[in-house]
Coordinates of C-alpha atoms in Angstrom, one line a residue:
X1 CA 0.0 0.0 0.0
X2 CA 2.8 2.2 0.8
X3 CA 4.3 1.6 -2.4
X4 CA 1.0 2.5 -4.3
X5 CA 0.8 5.7 -2.5
X6 CA 4.7 6.5 -3.4
X7 CA 3.9 5.9 -7.2
X8 CA 0.4 8.3 -7.4
X9 CA 2.3 11.1 -5.3
X10 CA 5.4 10.6 -8.1
X11 CA 3.1 10.6 -10.7
X12 CA 1.1 13.4 -9.2
X13 CA 4.2 15.7 -8.9
X14 CA 5.6 15.0 -12.6
X15 CA 1.8 16.5 -13.5
X16 CA 2.4 19.5 -11.7
X17 CA 6.2 19.9 -13.0
X18 CA 4.6 19.6 -16.2
X19 CA 2.2 21.9 -15.8
X20 CA 4.0 24.6 -14.2
X21 CA 6.6 24.6 -17.2
X22 CA 3.8 24.6 -19.8
X23 CA 2.6 28.0 -17.9
X24 CA 5.9 29.2 -17.6
X25 CA 6.2 28.7 -21.6
X26 CA 3.2 30.3 -22.4
X27 CA 3.9 33.0 -20.6
X28 CA 7.3 33.6 -22.1
X29 CA 5.7 33.4 -25.7
X30 CA 2.9 35.6 -24.5
X31 CA 5.4 38.7 -23.7
X32 CA 7.4 38.7 -27.0
X33 CA 5.1 38.2 -29.2
X34 CA 3.7 40.6 -31.9
X35 CA 2.4 41.0 -35.0
X36 CA -1.4 42.0 -34.5
X37 CA -3.2 45.4 -34.2
X38 CA -2.1 46.7 -30.8
X39 CA 0.9 44.7 -30.0
X40 CA 3.0 48.4 -30.4
X41 CA 1.0 50.0 -28.3
X42 CA 1.3 47.3 -25.9
X43 CA 5.0 46.8 -25.9
X44 CA 6.0 43.9 -27.9
X45 CA 9.3 43.1 -29.1
X46 CA 8.1 43.1 -33.0
X47 CA 5.8 45.4 -35.2
X48 CA 4.1 44.3 -38.0
X49 CA 3.7 46.6 -41.2
X50 CA 2.3 46.7 -44.1
X51 CA 3.9 48.0 -47.3
X52 CA 3.5 47.5 -51.1
X53 CA 6.1 44.7 -52.4
X54 CA 6.3 45.5 -56.0
X55 CA 6.5 49.3 -56.0
X56 CA 10.6 50.9 -56.7
X57 CA 10.5 53.8 -55.0
X58 CA 8.1 53.3 -52.8
X59 CA 7.9 49.7 -51.5
X60 CA 10.1 47.4 -53.0
X61 CA 11.1 43.5 -51.8
X62 CA 14.0 42.7 -53.3
X63 CA 15.6 39.3 -55.0
X64 CA 18.0 39.2 -51.8
X65 CA 14.9 40.0 -49.5
X66 CA 15.7 43.4 -48.3
X67 CA 13.1 45.9 -48.6
X68 CA 13.6 49.5 -49.8
X69 CA 11.6 52.7 -50.6
X70 CA 10.1 55.7 -49.2
X71 CA 7.7 53.8 -47.1
X72 CA 9.9 51.6 -46.3
X73 CA 12.1 54.3 -45.0
X74 CA 9.1 56.5 -43.5
X75 CA 7.6 53.0 -41.6
X76 CA 11.2 52.2 -40.3
X77 CA 11.2 56.2 -39.0
X78 CA 8.4 55.7 -37.4
X79 CA 8.8 52.2 -35.9
X80 CA 11.9 53.7 -34.4
X81 CA 10.1 56.6 -32.5
X82 CA 7.6 54.1 -31.0
X83 CA 10.5 51.9 -29.5
X84 CA 11.4 49.6 -32.1
X85 CA 14.4 48.9 -34.1
X86 CA 15.0 48.1 -37.9
X87 CA 15.4 44.3 -37.0
X88 CA 12.2 44.4 -34.7
X89 CA 10.2 45.3 -38.0
X90 CA 8.1 42.6 -39.4
X91 CA 7.3 43.2 -43.0
X92 CA 4.1 42.1 -44.4
X93 CA 2.6 42.8 -48.4
X94 CA -0.4 45.3 -48.4
X95 CA -1.9 45.3 -51.8
X96 CA -4.2 47.7 -52.3
X97 CA -7.3 45.9 -52.2
X98 CA -6.2 43.8 -48.9
X99 CA -5.2 47.2 -47.1
X100 CA -8.6 47.9 -45.1
X101 CA -9.0 44.0 -44.6
X102 CA -5.5 43.3 -42.9
X103 CA -6.0 46.1 -40.5
X104 CA -9.7 45.4 -39.6
X105 CA -8.2 42.0 -39.0
X106 CA -5.3 43.0 -36.9
X107 CA -2.8 41.1 -38.9
X108 CA -0.4 44.9 -39.1
X109 CA 0.1 47.6 -36.9
X110 CA 0.0 50.2 -39.4
X111 CA 0.4 50.1 -43.2
X112 CA 2.3 52.5 -45.0
X113 CA 1.8 51.5 -49.2
X114 CA 1.4 54.5 -51.1
X115 CA -1.9 54.6 -49.2
X116 CA -4.4 58.0 -50.0
X117 CA -6.8 59.0 -47.5
X118 CA -10.2 59.0 -49.1
X119 CA -13.4 59.6 -47.5
X120 CA -14.7 55.9 -48.1
X121 CA -11.6 54.3 -46.5
X122 CA -11.4 57.0 -43.6
X123 CA -14.9 55.1 -42.5
X124 CA -13.1 52.0 -42.4
X125 CA -10.0 52.7 -41.0
X126 CA -8.1 55.8 -39.3
X127 CA -5.1 57.6 -41.0
X128 CA -1.9 59.3 -39.5
X129 CA -0.6 62.2 -41.9
X130 CA -0.7 62.6 -44.4
X131 CA 3.2 62.4 -45.1
X132 CA 3.1 63.2 -48.6
X133 CA 1.0 64.9 -51.4
X134 CA 1.4 62.8 -54.5
X135 CA -0.5 64.0 -58.0
X136 CA -1.6 61.6 -60.7
X137 CA 0.8 62.4 -63.8
X138 CA 2.4 60.6 -66.6
X139 CA 5.5 59.6 -67.5
X140 CA 6.8 59.8 -70.9
X141 CA 10.3 59.5 -72.7
X142 CA 13.0 62.0 -72.0
X143 CA 13.4 63.1 -76.0
X144 CA 9.6 63.3 -76.1
X145 CA 8.5 67.0 -76.2
X146 CA 4.9 66.8 -77.9
X147 CA 3.3 65.9 -74.6
X148 CA 3.9 69.4 -72.7
X149 CA 0.0 69.4 -71.6
X150 CA -2.4 67.2 -70.2
X151 CA -4.7 67.5 -73.7
X152 CA -1.5 66.9 -75.8
X153 CA -2.5 63.7 -74.6
X154 CA -5.1 63.5 -77.4
X155 CA -4.8 61.0 -80.0
X156 CA -2.1 59.7 -77.9
X157 CA -1.5 55.9 -77.1
X158 CA -2.0 56.1 -73.1
X159 CA -0.7 52.8 -70.2
X160 CA -2.3 51.9 -67.3
X161 CA -2.1 48.5 -65.2
X162 CA -5.4 46.7 -66.0
X163 CA -8.1 48.0 -63.3
X164 CA -6.6 51.0 -62.3
X165 CA -8.9 54.3 -62.9
X166 CA -6.0 56.5 -63.3
X167 CA -6.4 56.0 -67.4
X168 CA -9.8 56.0 -67.5
X169 CA -10.2 59.4 -65.8
X170 CA -7.7 60.9 -68.8
X171 CA -9.5 59.7 -71.0
X172 CA -12.8 61.1 -69.3
X173 CA -12.0 64.2 -67.9
X174 CA -9.3 65.6 -70.0
X175 CA -8.3 64.0 -73.1
X176 CA -11.4 62.0 -74.5
X177 CA -9.3 61.2 -77.5
X178 CA -6.6 59.9 -76.1
X179 CA -5.8 55.7 -76.9
X180 CA -6.1 53.7 -73.6
X181 CA -4.0 50.9 -73.4
X182 CA -4.0 48.5 -70.4
X183 CA -1.4 46.1 -69.3
X184 CA -0.9 43.5 -66.9
X185 CA 1.9 45.8 -64.7
X186 CA 3.8 48.8 -64.4
X187 CA 6.7 46.9 -66.0
X188 CA 5.2 46.1 -69.0
X189 CA 4.1 49.9 -69.7
X190 CA 7.5 50.8 -69.3
X191 CA 8.6 48.5 -71.8
X192 CA 6.6 49.8 -74.1
X193 CA 7.3 53.4 -73.3
X194 CA 11.1 52.6 -73.7
X195 CA 10.1 50.9 -77.2
X196 CA 7.7 53.5 -78.6
X197 CA 4.5 51.1 -78.7
X198 CA 3.1 53.4 -76.2
X199 CA 3.3 57.4 -75.7
X200 CA 3.1 58.1 -71.8
X201 CA 2.0 56.1 -68.8
X202 CA -0.2 57.4 -66.2
X203 CA -0.5 56.9 -62.5
X204 CA 0.8 58.6 -59.2
X205 CA 3.5 60.8 -59.7
X206 CA 5.6 59.3 -56.8
X207 CA 4.8 55.7 -58.1
X208 CA 6.2 56.5 -61.4
X209 CA 9.4 57.9 -60.4
X210 CA 9.9 55.1 -58.3
X211 CA 10.4 53.2 -61.5
X212 CA 12.2 55.6 -63.7
X213 CA 14.6 56.1 -61.0
X214 CA 15.6 52.2 -61.5
X215 CA 19.1 52.5 -63.1
X216 CA 18.3 50.5 -66.2
X217 CA 16.1 53.6 -66.7
X218 CA 18.2 56.0 -66.1
X219 CA 17.7 58.9 -68.0
X220 CA 15.0 57.5 -70.2
X221 CA 12.0 59.3 -69.1
X222 CA 10.8 62.4 -67.2
X223 CA 7.7 63.2 -65.7
X224 CA 5.0 65.7 -67.5
X225 CA 4.9 67.3 -64.1
X226 CA 0.6 67.7 -64.6
X227 CA -1.1 67.5 -61.5
X228 CA -4.6 65.9 -62.5
X229 CA -5.4 64.9 -58.5
X230 CA -4.4 65.7 -55.1
X231 CA -3.6 62.1 -53.3
X232 CA -2.6 62.7 -49.9
X233 CA -0.6 59.7 -49.0
X234 CA -1.3 58.5 -45.2
X235 CA -0.3 56.0 -42.8
X236 CA -3.4 53.4 -42.0
X237 CA -4.3 52.2 -38.7
X238 CA -7.4 49.9 -36.8
X239 CA -10.2 52.6 -36.2
X240 CA -9.9 53.9 -32.8
X241 CA -6.0 53.6 -32.3
X242 CA -3.5 55.5 -30.2
X243 CA -1.1 54.8 -32.6
X244 CA -2.8 57.3 -34.7
X245 CA -1.3 60.3 -32.4
X246 CA 2.1 58.6 -32.0
X247 CA 2.6 58.6 -35.5
X248 CA 1.4 61.8 -36.1
X249 CA 4.2 62.9 -33.6
X250 CA 7.0 60.8 -35.4
X251 CA 6.1 61.9 -38.7
X252 CA 6.3 65.5 -37.2
X253 CA 9.7 64.8 -36.4
X254 CA 11.1 63.5 -39.3
X255 CA 10.1 66.3 -41.6
X256 CA 11.4 69.0 -38.6
X257 CA 14.4 66.9 -39.1
X258 CA 15.2 66.7 -42.2
X259 CA 15.0 62.8 -42.5
X260 CA 11.5 63.0 -44.2
X261 CA 13.1 65.9 -47.2
X262 CA 16.3 63.1 -47.3
X263 CA 14.2 59.7 -47.9
X264 CA 12.0 61.6 -50.5
X265 CA 15.2 62.6 -52.4
X266 CA 17.1 59.0 -51.9
X267 CA 14.2 56.9 -53.5
X268 CA 12.3 59.6 -55.9
X269 CA 15.2 62.0 -56.8
X270 CA 16.8 60.4 -59.7
X271 CA 13.7 60.6 -62.0
X272 CA 13.4 64.3 -61.5
X273 CA 10.8 64.1 -58.6
X274 CA 10.7 67.0 -56.3
X275 CA 7.6 67.3 -54.0
X276 CA 5.6 71.1 -54.3
X277 CA 5.1 71.2 -50.9
X278 CA 6.6 70.4 -47.6
X279 CA 3.2 68.2 -45.7
X280 CA 1.3 69.4 -42.9
X281 CA 0.4 66.3 -40.7
X282 CA -3.5 66.7 -40.1
X283 CA -4.3 68.8 -43.6
X284 CA -5.6 66.9 -46.4
X285 CA -5.2 68.7 -49.7
X286 CA -8.3 68.7 -51.8

């Protein structure tokens, strides 16, 4: 009987030890985990940021696994002001159609992905910023002097990506006789532009400058300098998140200390892009 009792005690002790170790392990994982919305404000060890993976000069994941672009630099600066080193950032692809869902589900802490602030989007998420005022523009060949105003796009072959409203906006509002050409991606439009299959490519001037700043396109293209729309780029956060105010403070500091201007010049300057104004945080230009 004594042996039986000892065995039962030993089993019970072992079970208690396993439970204690499991609880300790779970506590350790919970303290260091992040990636969901709220982890940044809760002081997690990592922060998850949504960016574009396919826009040179804006947000690009390179073949060697690095991340480059203006949005990457802005997001890195903001994260550092929130207390996270560059190595603490987990980058997540934020395609245009997925951005609100990523924030609402808590898959990311914030998104910096050429994310224009609009009334419709502001009903679903909150925005810090804006940190950049972009405009719809055109990219043309550097030696093309036939397109000097938006109306010169009449009878020209105008390219944009499938599903984009940029080219349709030009045809509807500015140049009704433009010949629309829809390609699968901006790279295809650039190839067509370089080979004179098309005459102009249209989307945000920042996106155009990012592509044109790539080494293989050096001195081949130029921006038209047209301001066919105002696109206020903001940083998206979950509705009601306390991060909005903190990110605004970080952006104000980035502008004040010169880091913002340096990031713009580094990523978009090679294509001749110059911001027409320094952004005012909290002021939306209509």
